[in-house]
């Protein structure tokens, strides 16, 4: 079966760095996405990785290792507004997105 | 810019009643999707449409139907609602091939 695993919840301190991991087992691979979802709101796109390596976008970076079935989202200089759920999703061989359950990130002052 | 508009925002429905969740986009995206989101689970695809006039079944299609008469609208219908359909429903769209999804604000449905 297809499976996306990510931690249920993480806590970090304002100004610090946090890494949210995602491991996947899917039928084929055509890219990995990270979305941010604030409570009660819609998910919004953060990043897309299809090749191995690190993609940097401001305070957020996303890493992919296809051989390990592994990705992480790195958030630097954490701000209170970064408190949200972070969703990992993999596009499989049928170009359908398989979603993880999300990681709830709590930022403390 | 509106993007994707969903209606209603929330609804309480008696079991056995029918309900249509509306979704309209103004981005002229080819592909549209309906997902449900339940606590502790990832987003699950109900139905999708790759282009106007075509639809397909997702992971959890039973009890739901969709239509795609034109590019902009993609309504989701529950013919006879059951309590297990209590969920938050998200409509989304994407340009064909890019994969980045744009989501509506969601419709919270409670079936009693």
PDB file of C-alpha atoms in Angstrom:
ATOM      1  CA  UNK A   1       0.000   0.000   0.000  1.00  0.00           C
ATOM      2  CA  UNK A   2       0.914   3.637  -0.249  1.00  0.00           C
ATOM      3  CA  UNK A   3       1.962   5.448   2.891  1.00  0.00           C
ATOM      4  CA  UNK A   4       3.175   8.856   3.962  1.00  0.00           C
ATOM      5  CA  UNK A   5       4.550   9.209   7.499  1.00  0.00           C
ATOM      6  CA  UNK A   6       5.190  12.433   9.356  1.00  0.00           C
ATOM      7  CA  UNK A   7       5.201  13.287  13.070  1.00  0.00           C
ATOM      8  CA  UNK A   8       1.822  14.203  14.491  1.00  0.00           C
ATOM      9  CA  UNK A   9       2.997  17.216  16.459  1.00  0.00           C
ATOM     10  CA  UNK A  10       6.158  19.214  17.115  1.00  0.00           C
ATOM     11  CA  UNK A  11       6.966  22.131  19.397  1.00  0.00           C
ATOM     12  CA  UNK A  12       9.629  24.760  18.792  1.00  0.00           C
ATOM     13  CA  UNK A  13      10.665  28.144  20.127  1.00  0.00           C
ATOM     14  CA  UNK A  14      10.268  31.464  18.378  1.00  0.00           C
ATOM     15  CA  UNK A  15      13.474  32.383  16.550  1.00  0.00           C
ATOM     16  CA  UNK A  16      14.735  28.811  16.445  1.00  0.00           C
ATOM     17  CA  UNK A  17      15.000  26.255  13.618  1.00  0.00           C
ATOM     18  CA  UNK A  18      12.778  23.204  13.198  1.00  0.00           C
ATOM     19  CA  UNK A  19      12.944  20.258  10.810  1.00  0.00           C
ATOM     20  CA  UNK A  20       9.781  18.343   9.904  1.00  0.00           C
ATOM     21  CA  UNK A  21      10.434  14.930   8.414  1.00  0.00           C
ATOM     22  CA  UNK A  22       8.377  12.979   5.907  1.00  0.00           C
ATOM     23  CA  UNK A  23       8.957   9.412   4.754  1.00  0.00           C
ATOM     24  CA  UNK A  24       6.999   7.837   1.955  1.00  0.00           C
ATOM     25  CA  UNK A  25       6.279   4.537   0.270  1.00  0.00           C
ATOM     26  CA  UNK A  26       4.331   4.992  -2.930  1.00  0.00           C
ATOM     27  CA  UNK A  27       3.672   3.359  -6.275  1.00  0.00           C
ATOM     28  CA  UNK A  28       6.092   5.420  -8.275  1.00  0.00           C
ATOM     29  CA  UNK A  29       7.249   8.954  -7.646  1.00  0.00           C
ATOM     30  CA  UNK A  30       6.538  12.132  -9.584  1.00  0.00           C
ATOM     31  CA  UNK A  31       7.349  14.801  -7.052  1.00  0.00           C
ATOM     32  CA  UNK A  32       6.875  15.724  -3.413  1.00  0.00           C
ATOM     33  CA  UNK A  33       4.963  18.733  -2.128  1.00  0.00           C
ATOM     34  CA  UNK A  34       4.799  20.581   1.160  1.00  0.00           C
ATOM     35  CA  UNK A  35       1.733  22.603   2.092  1.00  0.00           C
ATOM     36  CA  UNK A  36       1.023  24.823   5.084  1.00  0.00           C
ATOM     37  CA  UNK A  37      -2.397  24.826   6.695  1.00  0.00           C
ATOM     38  CA  UNK A  38      -3.387  27.228   9.465  1.00  0.00           C
ATOM     39  CA  UNK A  39      -6.176  26.055  11.738  1.00  0.00           C
ATOM     40  CA  UNK A  40      -9.557  26.447  10.095  1.00  0.00           C
ATOM     41  CA  UNK A  41      -8.050  27.506   6.783  1.00  0.00           C
ATOM     42  CA  UNK A  42      -7.200  25.968   3.434  1.00  0.00           C
ATOM     43  CA  UNK A  43      -3.805  24.418   2.673  1.00  0.00           C
ATOM     44  CA  UNK A  44      -1.405  26.663   0.772  1.00  0.00           C
ATOM     45  CA  UNK A  45       1.531  25.560  -1.362  1.00  0.00           C
ATOM     46  CA  UNK A  46       5.028  25.862   0.113  1.00  0.00           C
ATOM     47  CA  UNK A  47       7.430  23.813  -1.986  1.00  0.00           C
ATOM     48  CA  UNK A  48       7.924  21.161  -4.635  1.00  0.00           C
ATOM     49  CA  UNK A  49      10.830  18.720  -5.011  1.00  0.00           C
ATOM     50  CA  UNK A  50      11.262  16.247  -7.841  1.00  0.00           C
ATOM     51  CA  UNK A  51      15.067  15.897  -7.870  1.00  0.00           C
ATOM     52  CA  UNK A  52      17.326  15.030  -4.951  1.00  0.00           C
ATOM     53  CA  UNK A  53      18.686  17.915  -2.968  1.00  0.00           C
ATOM     54  CA  UNK A  54      17.735  21.064  -1.187  1.00  0.00           C
ATOM     55  CA  UNK A  55      15.341  23.728  -2.450  1.00  0.00           C
ATOM     56  CA  UNK A  56      15.543  27.013  -0.574  1.00  0.00           C
ATOM     57  CA  UNK A  57      12.830  29.623  -0.499  1.00  0.00           C
ATOM     58  CA  UNK A  58      13.387  32.365   2.048  1.00  0.00           C
ATOM     59  CA  UNK A  59      13.081  31.026   5.595  1.00  0.00           C
ATOM     60  CA  UNK A  60      11.769  27.692   4.309  1.00  0.00           C
ATOM     61  CA  UNK A  61      13.815  24.927   2.682  1.00  0.00           C
ATOM     62  CA  UNK A  62      12.795  21.475   1.510  1.00  0.00           C
ATOM     63  CA  UNK A  63      15.052  18.480   0.993  1.00  0.00           C
ATOM     64  CA  UNK A  64      14.461  15.271  -0.941  1.00  0.00           C
ATOM     65  CA  UNK A  65      16.217  11.912  -1.108  1.00  0.00           C
ATOM     66  CA  UNK A  66      14.386   9.649  -3.546  1.00  0.00           C
ATOM     67  CA  UNK A  67      16.573   6.625  -2.771  1.00  0.00           C
ATOM     68  CA  UNK A  68      15.629   6.865   0.914  1.00  0.00           C
ATOM     69  CA  UNK A  69      11.990   7.850   0.346  1.00  0.00           C
ATOM     70  CA  UNK A  70      12.604  10.831   2.591  1.00  0.00           C
ATOM     71  CA  UNK A  71      12.025  14.539   2.683  1.00  0.00           C
ATOM     72  CA  UNK A  72      12.212  17.263   5.261  1.00  0.00           C
ATOM     73  CA  UNK A  73      10.939  20.797   5.567  1.00  0.00           C
ATOM     74  CA  UNK A  74      13.279  23.163   7.375  1.00  0.00           C
ATOM     75  CA  UNK A  75      11.900  26.339   8.899  1.00  0.00           C
ATOM     76  CA  UNK A  76      14.378  28.950  10.093  1.00  0.00           C
ATOM     77  CA  UNK A  77      13.944  32.020  12.298  1.00  0.00           C
ATOM     78  CA  UNK A  78      10.605  30.751  13.481  1.00  0.00           C
ATOM     79  CA  UNK A  79       7.813  33.253  13.927  1.00  0.00           C
ATOM     80  CA  UNK A  80       4.561  32.852  15.832  1.00  0.00           C
ATOM     81  CA  UNK A  81       2.688  32.936  12.530  1.00  0.00           C
ATOM     82  CA  UNK A  82       4.458  29.702  11.535  1.00  0.00           C
ATOM     83  CA  UNK A  83       2.221  27.842  13.991  1.00  0.00           C
ATOM     84  CA  UNK A  84       0.260  25.643  11.589  1.00  0.00           C
ATOM     85  CA  UNK A  85       0.017  22.134  10.230  1.00  0.00           C
ATOM     86  CA  UNK A  86       2.495  21.124   7.545  1.00  0.00           C
ATOM     87  CA  UNK A  87       1.300  18.576   5.014  1.00  0.00           C
ATOM     88  CA  UNK A  88       3.585  16.328   2.975  1.00  0.00           C
ATOM     89  CA  UNK A  89       2.185  14.908  -0.268  1.00  0.00           C
ATOM     90  CA  UNK A  90       3.692  12.649  -2.927  1.00  0.00           C
ATOM     91  CA  UNK A  91       2.527  12.422  -6.533  1.00  0.00           C
ATOM     92  CA  UNK A  92       2.497   8.766  -7.529  1.00  0.00           C
ATOM     93  CA  UNK A  93       2.884   7.003 -10.867  1.00  0.00           C
ATOM     94  CA  UNK A  94      -0.742   7.833 -11.751  1.00  0.00           C
ATOM     95  CA  UNK A  95      -0.077  11.510 -10.995  1.00  0.00           C
ATOM     96  CA  UNK A  96      -2.403  11.371  -8.011  1.00  0.00           C
ATOM     97  CA  UNK A  97      -1.400  13.047  -4.765  1.00  0.00           C
ATOM     98  CA  UNK A  98      -1.023  10.875  -1.671  1.00  0.00           C
ATOM     99  CA  UNK A  99      -1.205  12.972   1.493  1.00  0.00           C
ATOM    100  CA  UNK A 100       0.308  12.553   4.926  1.00  0.00           C
ATOM    101  CA  UNK A 101      -1.848  13.322   7.953  1.00  0.00           C
ATOM    102  CA  UNK A 102       0.132  16.488   8.627  1.00  0.00           C
ATOM    103  CA  UNK A 103       2.429  17.729  11.376  1.00  0.00           C
ATOM    104  CA  UNK A 104       1.022  20.286  13.784  1.00  0.00           C
ATOM    105  CA  UNK A 105       3.778  22.753  14.643  1.00  0.00           C
ATOM    106  CA  UNK A 106       3.392  24.710  17.862  1.00  0.00           C
ATOM    107  CA  UNK A 107       5.612  27.766  18.294  1.00  0.00           C
ATOM    108  CA  UNK A 108       6.259  28.983  21.825  1.00  0.00           C
ATOM    109  CA  UNK A 109       7.558  32.458  22.674  1.00  0.00           C
TER     110      UNK A 109
ATOM    111  CA  UNK B   1      -8.943  37.898  -6.915  1.00  0.00           C
ATOM    112  CA  UNK B   2     -11.401  35.213  -5.794  1.00  0.00           C
ATOM    113  CA  UNK B   3      -9.496  32.067  -6.812  1.00  0.00           C
ATOM    114  CA  UNK B   4     -11.737  29.244  -5.659  1.00  0.00           C
ATOM    115  CA  UNK B   5     -15.052  29.885  -3.977  1.00  0.00           C
ATOM    116  CA  UNK B   6     -16.896  27.216  -2.021  1.00  0.00           C
ATOM    117  CA  UNK B   7     -20.422  27.318  -0.630  1.00  0.00           C
ATOM    118  CA  UNK B   8     -21.771  26.840   1.898  1.00  0.00           C
ATOM    119  CA  UNK B   9     -19.041  27.498   4.465  1.00  0.00           C
ATOM    120  CA  UNK B  10     -20.747  25.197   6.910  1.00  0.00           C
ATOM    121  CA  UNK B  11     -23.909  23.142   7.006  1.00  0.00           C
ATOM    122  CA  UNK B  12     -25.735  20.828   9.372  1.00  0.00           C
ATOM    123  CA  UNK B  13     -27.656  18.157   7.530  1.00  0.00           C
ATOM    124  CA  UNK B  14     -30.058  15.436   8.631  1.00  0.00           C
ATOM    125  CA  UNK B  15     -29.086  11.912   7.652  1.00  0.00           C
ATOM    126  CA  UNK B  16     -30.824  10.795   4.486  1.00  0.00           C
ATOM    127  CA  UNK B  17     -31.067  14.287   3.024  1.00  0.00           C
ATOM    128  CA  UNK B  18     -29.264  15.322  -0.136  1.00  0.00           C
ATOM    129  CA  UNK B  19     -26.786  18.160  -0.349  1.00  0.00           C
ATOM    130  CA  UNK B  20     -24.730  19.852  -3.036  1.00  0.00           C
ATOM    131  CA  UNK B  21     -21.486  21.600  -2.201  1.00  0.00           C
ATOM    132  CA  UNK B  22     -20.663  24.251  -4.752  1.00  0.00           C
ATOM    133  CA  UNK B  23     -17.226  25.084  -6.077  1.00  0.00           C
ATOM    134  CA  UNK B  24     -16.339  27.784  -8.590  1.00  0.00           C
ATOM    135  CA  UNK B  25     -12.916  28.869  -9.800  1.00  0.00           C
ATOM    136  CA  UNK B  26     -11.916  31.896 -11.839  1.00  0.00           C
ATOM    137  CA  UNK B  27      -8.367  30.845 -12.729  1.00  0.00           C
ATOM    138  CA  UNK B  28      -9.354  28.829 -15.836  1.00  0.00           C
ATOM    139  CA  UNK B  29      -7.561  25.784 -14.454  1.00  0.00           C
ATOM    140  CA  UNK B  30      -8.178  22.544 -16.294  1.00  0.00           C
ATOM    141  CA  UNK B  31      -8.095  20.182 -13.335  1.00  0.00           C
ATOM    142  CA  UNK B  32     -10.377  20.304 -10.304  1.00  0.00           C
ATOM    143  CA  UNK B  33     -10.619  18.100  -7.231  1.00  0.00           C
ATOM    144  CA  UNK B  34     -12.765  17.376  -4.212  1.00  0.00           C
ATOM    145  CA  UNK B  35     -11.052  16.258  -1.005  1.00  0.00           C
ATOM    146  CA  UNK B  36     -12.309  15.478   2.462  1.00  0.00           C
ATOM    147  CA  UNK B  37     -10.196  16.152   5.517  1.00  0.00           C
ATOM    148  CA  UNK B  38     -10.754  14.259   8.761  1.00  0.00           C
ATOM    149  CA  UNK B  39      -8.851  14.548  12.021  1.00  0.00           C
ATOM    150  CA  UNK B  40      -5.770  12.337  12.054  1.00  0.00           C
ATOM    151  CA  UNK B  41      -6.034  11.462   8.383  1.00  0.00           C
ATOM    152  CA  UNK B  42      -4.483  12.961   5.301  1.00  0.00           C
ATOM    153  CA  UNK B  43      -6.562  14.655   2.669  1.00  0.00           C
ATOM    154  CA  UNK B  44      -8.473  12.019   0.757  1.00  0.00           C
ATOM    155  CA  UNK B  45      -9.505  12.464  -2.849  1.00  0.00           C
ATOM    156  CA  UNK B  46     -13.207  11.933  -3.523  1.00  0.00           C
ATOM    157  CA  UNK B  47     -13.539  12.799  -7.207  1.00  0.00           C
ATOM    158  CA  UNK B  48     -11.539  14.722  -9.743  1.00  0.00           C
ATOM    159  CA  UNK B  49     -11.883  16.217 -13.198  1.00  0.00           C
ATOM    160  CA  UNK B  50      -8.947  16.688 -15.543  1.00  0.00           C
ATOM    161  CA  UNK B  51     -10.927  18.871 -17.931  1.00  0.00           C
ATOM    162  CA  UNK B  52     -14.474  20.067 -18.545  1.00  0.00           C
ATOM    163  CA  UNK B  53     -16.768  17.198 -19.488  1.00  0.00           C
ATOM    164  CA  UNK B  54     -14.735  14.473 -17.760  1.00  0.00           C
ATOM    165  CA  UNK B  55     -14.694  13.181 -14.197  1.00  0.00           C
ATOM    166  CA  UNK B  56     -12.954  10.392 -12.336  1.00  0.00           C
ATOM    167  CA  UNK B  57     -13.183   8.553  -9.035  1.00  0.00           C
ATOM    168  CA  UNK B  58     -10.670   9.136  -6.305  1.00  0.00           C
ATOM    169  CA  UNK B  59      -9.838   7.166  -3.192  1.00  0.00           C
ATOM    170  CA  UNK B  60     -13.219   7.530  -1.423  1.00  0.00           C
ATOM    171  CA  UNK B  61     -15.948   8.120  -4.046  1.00  0.00           C
ATOM    172  CA  UNK B  62     -18.817   6.093  -2.556  1.00  0.00           C
ATOM    173  CA  UNK B  63     -21.832   8.201  -1.643  1.00  0.00           C
ATOM    174  CA  UNK B  64     -20.667  11.175  -3.696  1.00  0.00           C
ATOM    175  CA  UNK B  65     -21.158  12.321  -7.276  1.00  0.00           C
ATOM    176  CA  UNK B  66     -19.750  15.198  -9.314  1.00  0.00           C
ATOM    177  CA  UNK B  67     -20.271  16.905 -12.638  1.00  0.00           C
ATOM    178  CA  UNK B  68     -18.105  19.212 -14.744  1.00  0.00           C
ATOM    179  CA  UNK B  69     -20.341  20.965 -17.232  1.00  0.00           C
ATOM    180  CA  UNK B  70     -17.866  23.812 -17.752  1.00  0.00           C
ATOM    181  CA  UNK B  71     -14.347  24.843 -16.764  1.00  0.00           C
ATOM    182  CA  UNK B  72     -15.328  26.951 -13.768  1.00  0.00           C
ATOM    183  CA  UNK B  73     -17.805  24.842 -11.784  1.00  0.00           C
ATOM    184  CA  UNK B  74     -17.364  21.510 -10.044  1.00  0.00           C
ATOM    185  CA  UNK B  75     -20.250  20.712  -7.656  1.00  0.00           C
ATOM    186  CA  UNK B  76     -20.149  17.763  -5.267  1.00  0.00           C
ATOM    187  CA  UNK B  77     -23.443  16.040  -4.434  1.00  0.00           C
ATOM    188  CA  UNK B  78     -24.276  13.767  -1.525  1.00  0.00           C
ATOM    189  CA  UNK B  79     -27.417  11.909  -2.612  1.00  0.00           C
ATOM    190  CA  UNK B  80     -28.351  10.557   0.808  1.00  0.00           C
ATOM    191  CA  UNK B  81     -26.085  11.813   3.567  1.00  0.00           C
ATOM    192  CA  UNK B  82     -24.800   9.532   6.345  1.00  0.00           C
ATOM    193  CA  UNK B  83     -23.039  10.516   9.594  1.00  0.00           C
ATOM    194  CA  UNK B  84     -19.699   9.167   8.312  1.00  0.00           C
ATOM    195  CA  UNK B  85     -19.758  11.949   5.732  1.00  0.00           C
ATOM    196  CA  UNK B  86     -19.297  14.498   8.480  1.00  0.00           C
ATOM    197  CA  UNK B  87     -16.068  16.175   7.448  1.00  0.00           C
ATOM    198  CA  UNK B  88     -14.438  19.275   6.054  1.00  0.00           C
ATOM    199  CA  UNK B  89     -14.598  19.300   2.284  1.00  0.00           C
ATOM    200  CA  UNK B  90     -12.049  21.137   0.174  1.00  0.00           C
ATOM    201  CA  UNK B  91     -12.329  21.927  -3.498  1.00  0.00           C
ATOM    202  CA  UNK B  92      -9.055  22.513  -5.343  1.00  0.00           C
ATOM    203  CA  UNK B  93      -7.802  23.249  -8.822  1.00  0.00           C
ATOM    204  CA  UNK B  94      -4.523  23.054 -10.695  1.00  0.00           C
ATOM    205  CA  UNK B  95      -3.031  23.830 -14.043  1.00  0.00           C
ATOM    206  CA  UNK B  96      -2.657  20.542 -15.862  1.00  0.00           C
ATOM    207  CA  UNK B  97       0.794  19.123 -15.267  1.00  0.00           C
ATOM    208  CA  UNK B  98       2.099  21.515 -12.611  1.00  0.00           C
ATOM    209  CA  UNK B  99       0.595  19.752  -9.644  1.00  0.00           C
ATOM    210  CA  UNK B 100       0.404  22.798  -7.402  1.00  0.00           C
ATOM    211  CA  UNK B 101      -3.083  22.839  -5.957  1.00  0.00           C
ATOM    212  CA  UNK B 102      -5.079  25.933  -5.121  1.00  0.00           C
ATOM    213  CA  UNK B 103      -7.685  25.267  -2.447  1.00  0.00           C
ATOM    214  CA  UNK B 104     -11.004  26.811  -1.585  1.00  0.00           C
ATOM    215  CA  UNK B 105     -11.678  27.792   2.022  1.00  0.00           C
ATOM    216  CA  UNK B 106     -13.508  24.572   2.776  1.00  0.00           C
ATOM    217  CA  UNK B 107     -17.043  23.518   3.614  1.00  0.00           C
ATOM    218  CA  UNK B 108     -17.659  22.045   7.050  1.00  0.00           C
ATOM    219  CA  UNK B 109     -20.470  19.497   6.856  1.00  0.00           C
ATOM    220  CA  UNK B 110     -22.083  17.848   9.852  1.00  0.00           C
ATOM    221  CA  UNK B 111     -24.512  14.982   9.238  1.00  0.00           C
ATOM    222  CA  UNK B 112     -26.723  14.111  12.189  1.00  0.00           C
TER     223      UNK B 112
END
